[in-house]
Amino acid sequence: MISRRKVLKSLGLTALSLPSLTGNSIASDLSASPSFPAVDDPTFWKGVRNQYMLSKDQVFFNTGTVGAMPRVVAERMNHHVNYMASNVADWAYKDDNAERFIAGYQHLLFIRNKVAKLLNCDAKYIALTDNTTNAMSYIAQGMELKAGDEIITSNQEHGGGISSWKVREKRDGAVVKMLEIPKPIQSKEEVIDIIVKAFTPKTRVLMLSHIISGSGAILPAREICAEAKKRGIFTVLDGAQTTGHIKLDLTDIDCDAYVGCFHKWIGAPAGTGYMYVKPEYIKDLWTTVASYRWDNHEDEGFRFTQRGTGNFSVLEGLDAALDFYFQIGPDKAFERIKFLGDRLREGLRMINKVKIYSPVDNAMCAGITVYNIDGFTGTRLQDTFWEKAKMRPRASGDVFGVRHCTHIFNSVEEIDKALSIIKQLAS
Ligand SMILES: Cc1ncc(COP(=O)(O)O)c(C=O)c1O
């Protein structure tokens, strides 16, 4: 078994130089040592923080909008931008899948294989997209739906998740039914009950956020999908807020489709997303953005990955971000994110005049906490955090205050400082 010193060294924690964060050796080292690093090990997590370029005098609590890139990600991407600018003439174009020059024409299996590992599914059924919105649109626009077919969803979906279904409603007469999900949610049974009661013989699709962006609620995806499956309903989950946040296992969840992005919790450059569709459904999904091999059913993920010329430098950054995430390890990243989120929620519960809109059952929460202080609007609270301590959570509307995200680069000190500001404002 690997020693603690060796792991720290591999992550650059004992060296001042830029660490080499490529390859998967460290990931297996960390997972071979379940108790290390501890979620509150200050040396280890400070070292992780040092892998980020985030300004030292600013505190970033807004991963739910766009994540902070580790230094290695920015460097890989920038290196490729410079390489393209200097060496484009050197590139003898040969429609060759090994080429790493332009996205949108290549199979990109070197990345899709890593995404398959992240999601625990087959890379053949993963397509790379530009973001979650594109991925959801490919699914909604690609399905055969007729007038009267029901799409069940919630009142708390992001515009990028729900709008493509509304297009189908307007264009084809499909019916989008938006269920009222409470805020805060009390328990997972409460949500399952609301959803299952809404199913009718006309329900064709169930589309839900796996983590609701406006409350941080982790929905009981496996249980909900199992209920839908019993009734032959196609399930699609929006994983924009889950990917890199909680550990994902699509084989276990057993949904029919899943979409998400890497530019939030994975820390990849903006403009990186994906979709997964089960083999038994993907063949029947029409291509929305079509290129040469639009009718190729041998590599279904590639059929949807072809989207014309794209930015390969961004994909180099994505590749580095996935490696970085695997080096920390999905379990360790989740434990740290949740540990900090739990500390924040515990502190908030002890402050009078604070209302928390994240679920009451803490097992349904991890790195997103939504709360407000009596008398504040979200914008006022957001601005006050910045004025007082250069802290950046994001306003979540007049009623719901702010959405406060915790990530592996955040520290216990940052959470405690935020809590002391809230205490002061609430007194
Ligand atoms: C739940 C959810 N779905 C979809 C989106 C849109 O994601 P993207 O910008 O990757 O299209 C977001 C963005 O915040 C989100 O939170």
Tab-separated table of C-alpha atoms in Angstrom, residues 82-373:
chain	number	residue	atom	x	y	z
A	82	ASN	CA	-0.756	28.237	-28.534
A	83	TYR	CA	0.018	25.002	-30.352
A	84	MET	CA	-2.871	25.584	-32.772
A	85	ALA	CA	-1.824	29.168	-33.387
A	86	SER	CA	1.750	28.161	-34.174
A	87	ASN	CA	1.399	24.761	-35.816
A	88	VAL	CA	-1.825	24.621	-37.752
A	89	ALA	CA	0.135	24.299	-41.026
A	90	ASP	CA	1.865	21.248	-39.651
A	91	TRP	CA	-1.417	19.400	-39.508
A	92	ALA	CA	-1.968	17.109	-42.506
A	93	TYR	CA	-5.743	16.664	-42.362
A	94	LYS	CA	-6.707	13.045	-43.019
A	95	ASP	CA	-10.117	12.525	-41.470
A	96	ASP	CA	-8.242	10.586	-38.865
A	97	ASN	CA	-9.759	9.902	-35.499
A	98	ALA	CA	-6.373	10.081	-33.853
A	99	GLU	CA	-6.075	13.785	-34.714
A	100	ARG	CA	-6.419	16.179	-31.811
A	101	PHE	CA	-7.147	19.354	-33.716
A	102	ILE	CA	-10.839	19.989	-34.185
A	103	ALA	CA	-13.715	18.755	-32.117
A	104	GLY	CA	-17.024	17.745	-33.654
A	105	TYR	CA	-15.677	15.367	-36.313
A	106	GLN	CA	-13.846	12.806	-34.214
A	107	HIS	CA	-14.945	9.906	-32.075
A	108	LEU	CA	-13.128	11.387	-29.076
A	109	LEU	CA	-13.060	7.989	-27.425
A	110	PHE	CA	-10.119	8.953	-25.246
A	111	ILE	CA	-12.494	11.332	-23.440
A	112	ARG	CA	-15.710	9.333	-23.804
A	113	ASN	CA	-13.985	6.372	-22.101
A	114	LYS	CA	-13.172	8.568	-19.102
A	115	VAL	CA	-16.748	9.845	-18.989
A	116	ALA	CA	-17.957	6.228	-19.093
A	117	LYS	CA	-15.797	5.503	-16.054
A	118	LEU	CA	-17.227	8.555	-14.312
A	119	LEU	CA	-20.831	7.502	-14.999
A	120	ASN	CA	-20.365	3.709	-14.906
A	121	CYS	CA	-21.832	3.022	-18.332
A	122	ASP	CA	-20.688	2.085	-21.839
A	123	ALA	CA	-18.754	4.786	-23.733
A	124	LYS	CA	-20.511	3.819	-26.972
A	125	TYR	CA	-23.701	5.423	-25.690
A	126	ILE	CA	-22.118	8.661	-24.496
A	127	ALA	CA	-22.041	11.703	-26.746
A	128	LEU	CA	-20.019	14.812	-25.999
A	129	THR	CA	-22.033	18.009	-26.292
A	130	ASP	CA	-21.326	21.658	-25.589
A	131	ASN	CA	-23.402	21.792	-22.409
A	132	THR	CA	-26.442	20.374	-20.628
A	133	THR	CA	-28.920	22.474	-22.597
A	134	ASN	CA	-27.688	21.037	-25.905
A	135	ALA	CA	-27.773	17.514	-24.550
A	136	MET	CA	-31.342	17.834	-23.261
A	137	SER	CA	-32.386	19.412	-26.556
A	138	TYR	CA	-30.933	16.451	-28.502
A	139	ILE	CA	-33.105	14.133	-26.439
A	140	ALA	CA	-36.303	16.185	-26.455
A	141	GLN	CA	-36.078	17.046	-30.150
A	142	GLY	CA	-34.979	13.543	-31.135
A	143	MET	CA	-37.899	11.611	-29.612
A	144	GLU	CA	-41.078	10.644	-31.427
A	145	LEU	CA	-43.913	12.316	-29.471
A	146	LYS	CA	-47.490	12.920	-30.522
A	147	ALA	CA	-50.262	15.239	-29.362
A	148	GLY	CA	-51.487	14.304	-25.895
A	149	ASP	CA	-48.331	12.487	-24.815
A	150	GLU	CA	-47.426	13.645	-21.320
A	151	ILE	CA	-44.038	14.827	-20.140
A	152	ILE	CA	-43.915	14.936	-16.366
A	153	THR	CA	-41.456	17.287	-14.745
A	154	SER	CA	-41.239	19.644	-11.761
A	155	ASN	CA	-41.748	23.333	-11.124
A	156	GLN	CA	-38.075	23.616	-10.152
A	157	GLU	CA	-36.319	22.762	-13.396
A	158	HIS	CA	-33.666	24.941	-14.970
A	159	GLY	CA	-34.585	26.605	-18.271
A	160	GLY	CA	-31.867	24.574	-20.000
A	161	GLY	CA	-33.563	21.362	-18.861
A	162	ILE	CA	-37.224	22.086	-19.400
A	163	SER	CA	-37.418	24.427	-22.393
A	164	SER	CA	-36.779	21.860	-25.122
A	165	TRP	CA	-39.830	19.939	-23.808
A	166	LYS	CA	-41.903	23.086	-23.951
A	167	VAL	CA	-40.922	23.381	-27.596
A	168	ARG	CA	-42.431	19.921	-28.131
A	169	GLU	CA	-45.573	21.057	-26.323
A	170	LYS	CA	-46.009	24.052	-28.596
A	171	ARG	CA	-44.932	22.308	-31.785
A	172	ASP	CA	-46.536	18.876	-31.395
A	173	GLY	CA	-49.238	19.221	-28.761
A	174	ALA	CA	-47.403	17.108	-26.183
A	175	VAL	CA	-48.393	18.087	-22.643
A	176	VAL	CA	-45.788	19.270	-20.124
A	177	LYS	CA	-47.028	18.700	-16.565
A	178	MET	CA	-45.013	20.624	-13.987
A	179	LEU	CA	-45.442	19.144	-10.508
A	180	GLU	CA	-45.139	21.319	-7.404
A	181	ILE	CA	-42.122	20.157	-5.426
A	182	PRO	CA	-41.954	21.824	-2.003
A	183	LYS	CA	-39.070	24.028	-0.974
A	184	PRO	CA	-37.781	22.834	1.392
A	185	ILE	CA	-38.430	19.170	0.714
A	186	GLN	CA	-39.012	17.215	3.931
A	187	SER	CA	-37.993	13.727	2.837
A	188	LYS	CA	-37.393	11.566	-0.220
A	189	GLU	CA	-40.692	9.740	0.366
A	190	GLU	CA	-42.510	13.057	-0.024
A	191	VAL	CA	-41.010	13.590	-3.507
A	192	ILE	CA	-41.521	10.008	-4.671
A	193	ASP	CA	-45.154	10.223	-3.629
A	194	ILE	CA	-45.784	13.474	-5.552
A	195	ILE	CA	-44.228	12.082	-8.717
A	196	VAL	CA	-45.748	8.620	-8.700
A	197	LYS	CA	-49.244	9.986	-8.048
A	198	ALA	CA	-48.944	12.146	-11.173
A	199	PHE	CA	-48.299	9.247	-13.582
A	200	THR	CA	-51.151	8.458	-15.963
A	201	PRO	CA	-51.485	6.015	-18.858
A	202	LYS	CA	-50.583	8.927	-21.172
A	203	THR	CA	-47.244	9.648	-19.448
A	204	ARG	CA	-44.423	9.006	-21.905
A	205	VAL	CA	-41.503	10.905	-20.347
A	206	LEU	CA	-40.305	11.817	-16.869
A	207	MET	CA	-37.689	14.573	-16.825
A	208	LEU	CA	-36.206	15.735	-13.524
A	209	SER	CA	-33.072	17.349	-12.173
A	210	HIS	CA	-31.048	14.802	-10.269
A	211	ILE	CA	-29.926	17.688	-8.050
A	212	ILE	CA	-32.288	20.663	-8.087
A	213	SER	CA	-30.201	23.773	-8.735
A	214	GLY	CA	-32.443	26.121	-6.723
A	215	SER	CA	-32.384	24.074	-3.500
A	216	GLY	CA	-29.544	21.554	-3.745
A	217	ALA	CA	-31.967	18.658	-3.204
A	218	ILE	CA	-30.525	15.313	-4.297
A	219	LEU	CA	-33.567	13.480	-5.592
A	220	PRO	CA	-33.955	9.716	-5.011
A	221	ALA	CA	-33.256	8.981	-8.666
A	222	ARG	CA	-33.057	5.188	-8.441
A	223	GLU	CA	-36.399	4.830	-6.655
A	224	ILE	CA	-38.162	7.294	-8.962
A	225	CYS	CA	-36.783	5.669	-12.131
A	226	ALA	CA	-37.829	2.222	-10.893
A	227	GLU	CA	-41.426	3.452	-10.460
A	228	ALA	CA	-41.396	4.980	-13.948
A	229	LYS	CA	-39.925	1.825	-15.454
A	230	LYS	CA	-42.773	-0.291	-14.034
A	231	ARG	CA	-45.122	1.901	-16.107
A	232	GLY	CA	-43.009	1.987	-19.290
A	233	ILE	CA	-42.176	5.695	-18.886
A	234	PHE	CA	-38.933	6.996	-20.446
A	235	THR	CA	-36.757	8.641	-17.768
A	236	VAL	CA	-34.267	11.422	-18.402
A	237	LEU	CA	-32.313	13.076	-15.610
A	238	ASP	CA	-30.639	16.471	-15.700
A	239	GLY	CA	-27.217	16.031	-14.099
A	240	ALA	CA	-25.877	19.566	-14.580
A	241	GLN	CA	-25.426	19.887	-10.807
A	242	THR	CA	-24.404	16.294	-10.030
A	243	THR	CA	-21.421	15.655	-12.283
A	244	GLY	CA	-18.290	15.952	-10.126
A	245	HIS	CA	-20.445	16.720	-7.079
A	246	ILE	CA	-21.955	13.391	-6.020
A	247	LYS	CA	-20.712	9.980	-7.092
A	248	LEU	CA	-22.628	8.820	-10.165
A	249	ASP	CA	-23.568	5.293	-11.169
A	250	LEU	CA	-26.000	5.231	-14.084
A	251	THR	CA	-26.115	1.440	-14.132
A	252	ASP	CA	-27.431	1.500	-10.583
A	253	ILE	CA	-29.845	4.417	-11.156
A	254	ASP	CA	-31.121	2.653	-14.282
A	255	CYS	CA	-32.469	5.802	-15.952
A	256	ASP	CA	-33.032	5.735	-19.724
A	257	ALA	CA	-31.078	8.911	-20.408
A	258	TYR	CA	-28.848	11.296	-18.482
A	259	VAL	CA	-27.411	14.689	-19.442
A	260	GLY	CA	-24.923	16.961	-17.744
A	261	CYS	CA	-21.913	19.219	-18.002
A	262	PHE	CA	-18.318	19.333	-16.847
A	263	HIS	CA	-17.945	23.101	-16.507
A	264	LYS	CA	-19.452	23.269	-13.036
A	265	TRP	CA	-18.370	20.636	-10.484
A	266	ILE	CA	-15.662	18.906	-12.561
A	267	GLY	CA	-13.858	22.217	-13.116
A	268	ALA	CA	-13.530	21.828	-16.892
A	269	PRO	CA	-13.564	24.796	-19.291
A	270	ALA	CA	-16.980	26.214	-20.204
A	271	GLY	CA	-18.601	24.578	-23.209
A	272	THR	CA	-18.285	20.930	-22.148
A	273	GLY	CA	-21.272	18.624	-21.683
A	274	TYR	CA	-22.541	15.132	-22.400
A	275	MET	CA	-25.538	12.926	-22.880
A	276	TYR	CA	-26.027	9.238	-22.248
A	277	VAL	CA	-28.899	7.218	-23.690
A	278	LYS	CA	-29.482	3.504	-23.092
A	279	PRO	CA	-28.717	1.242	-26.079
A	280	GLU	CA	-32.354	0.173	-26.467
A	281	TYR	CA	-33.466	3.809	-26.935
A	282	ILE	CA	-30.583	5.590	-28.632
A	283	LYS	CA	-31.126	3.931	-32.020
A	284	ASP	CA	-34.595	5.459	-32.221
A	285	LEU	CA	-33.477	8.946	-31.280
A	286	TRP	CA	-33.350	11.265	-34.290
A	287	THR	CA	-30.224	13.358	-34.722
A	288	THR	CA	-30.911	17.058	-34.250
A	289	VAL	CA	-27.498	18.347	-35.334
A	290	ALA	CA	-26.506	16.218	-38.292
A	291	SER	CA	-23.216	15.669	-40.084
A	292	TYR	CA	-21.717	12.983	-42.375
A	293	ARG	CA	-22.397	9.975	-40.174
A	294	TRP	CA	-25.787	11.033	-38.888
A	295	ASP	CA	-27.235	7.604	-39.675
A	296	ASN	CA	-24.338	5.546	-38.309
A	297	HIS	CA	-25.723	3.160	-35.701
A	298	GLU	CA	-22.447	1.402	-34.968
A	299	ASP	CA	-21.175	4.095	-32.647
A	300	GLU	CA	-24.279	5.846	-31.398
A	301	GLY	CA	-22.446	8.251	-29.110
A	302	PHE	CA	-20.360	9.398	-32.072
A	303	ARG	CA	-23.543	9.980	-34.093
A	304	PHE	CA	-24.466	12.689	-31.584
A	305	THR	CA	-20.901	13.875	-30.920
A	306	GLN	CA	-20.515	15.089	-34.526
A	307	ARG	CA	-21.506	18.702	-34.292
A	308	GLY	CA	-19.222	20.452	-36.762
A	309	THR	CA	-16.007	22.295	-36.042
A	310	GLY	CA	-15.488	22.904	-32.363
A	311	ASN	CA	-12.803	23.988	-29.972
A	312	PHE	CA	-10.333	21.225	-29.316
A	313	SER	CA	-8.375	23.263	-26.772
A	314	VAL	CA	-11.454	23.136	-24.569
A	315	LEU	CA	-11.485	19.349	-24.850
A	316	GLU	CA	-7.826	19.197	-23.831
A	317	GLY	CA	-8.871	21.145	-20.736
A	318	LEU	CA	-11.752	18.727	-20.169
A	319	ASP	CA	-9.383	15.766	-20.434
A	320	ALA	CA	-7.101	17.305	-17.795
A	321	ALA	CA	-10.068	18.134	-15.543
A	322	LEU	CA	-11.288	14.528	-15.630
A	323	ASP	CA	-7.799	13.287	-14.754
A	324	PHE	CA	-7.600	15.753	-11.868
A	325	TYR	CA	-10.994	14.637	-10.559
A	326	PHE	CA	-10.027	10.961	-10.743
A	327	GLN	CA	-6.796	11.698	-8.912
A	328	ILE	CA	-8.739	13.109	-5.989
A	329	GLY	CA	-11.329	10.346	-6.447
A	330	PRO	CA	-15.144	10.675	-6.649
A	331	ASP	CA	-15.630	9.360	-3.095
A	332	LYS	CA	-13.088	11.717	-1.556
A	333	ALA	CA	-14.344	14.716	-3.502
A	334	PHE	CA	-17.936	14.015	-2.467
A	335	GLU	CA	-16.996	13.498	1.210
A	336	ARG	CA	-15.151	16.814	1.324
A	337	ILE	CA	-17.894	18.727	-0.530
A	338	LYS	CA	-20.553	17.298	1.794
A	339	PHE	CA	-18.468	17.796	4.932
A	340	LEU	CA	-18.195	21.527	4.172
A	341	GLY	CA	-21.869	21.759	3.153
A	342	ASP	CA	-22.945	20.012	6.362
A	343	ARG	CA	-20.833	22.394	8.435
A	344	LEU	CA	-22.493	25.349	6.734
A	345	ARG	CA	-26.023	23.990	7.269
A	346	GLU	CA	-25.348	23.064	10.898
A	347	GLY	CA	-24.137	26.597	11.552
A	348	LEU	CA	-27.076	28.165	9.712
A	349	ARG	CA	-29.595	26.129	11.715
A	350	MET	CA	-28.273	27.740	14.874
A	351	ILE	CA	-28.878	31.297	13.658
A	352	ASN	CA	-32.281	32.868	14.312
A	353	LYS	CA	-33.832	34.662	11.341
A	354	VAL	CA	-32.173	32.297	8.851
A	355	LYS	CA	-34.427	30.149	6.699
A	356	ILE	CA	-32.951	27.198	4.829
A	357	TYR	CA	-34.607	26.096	1.570
A	358	SER	CA	-32.446	23.009	1.072
A	359	PRO	CA	-34.055	19.718	2.153
A	360	VAL	CA	-34.800	19.097	5.820
A	361	ASP	CA	-33.420	15.560	5.466
A	362	ASN	CA	-29.695	16.240	5.367
A	363	ALA	CA	-29.066	12.974	3.502
A	364	MET	CA	-30.627	14.764	0.508
A	365	CYS	CA	-28.026	17.575	0.671
A	366	ALA	CA	-24.343	17.886	-0.196
A	367	GLY	CA	-22.569	20.926	-1.640
A	368	ILE	CA	-25.489	23.271	-2.414
A	369	THR	CA	-27.259	25.178	0.350
A	370	VAL	CA	-29.961	27.752	-0.326
A	371	TYR	CA	-30.919	30.118	2.480
A	372	ASN	CA	-31.954	33.641	3.339
A	373	ILE	CA	-31.942	35.987	6.313
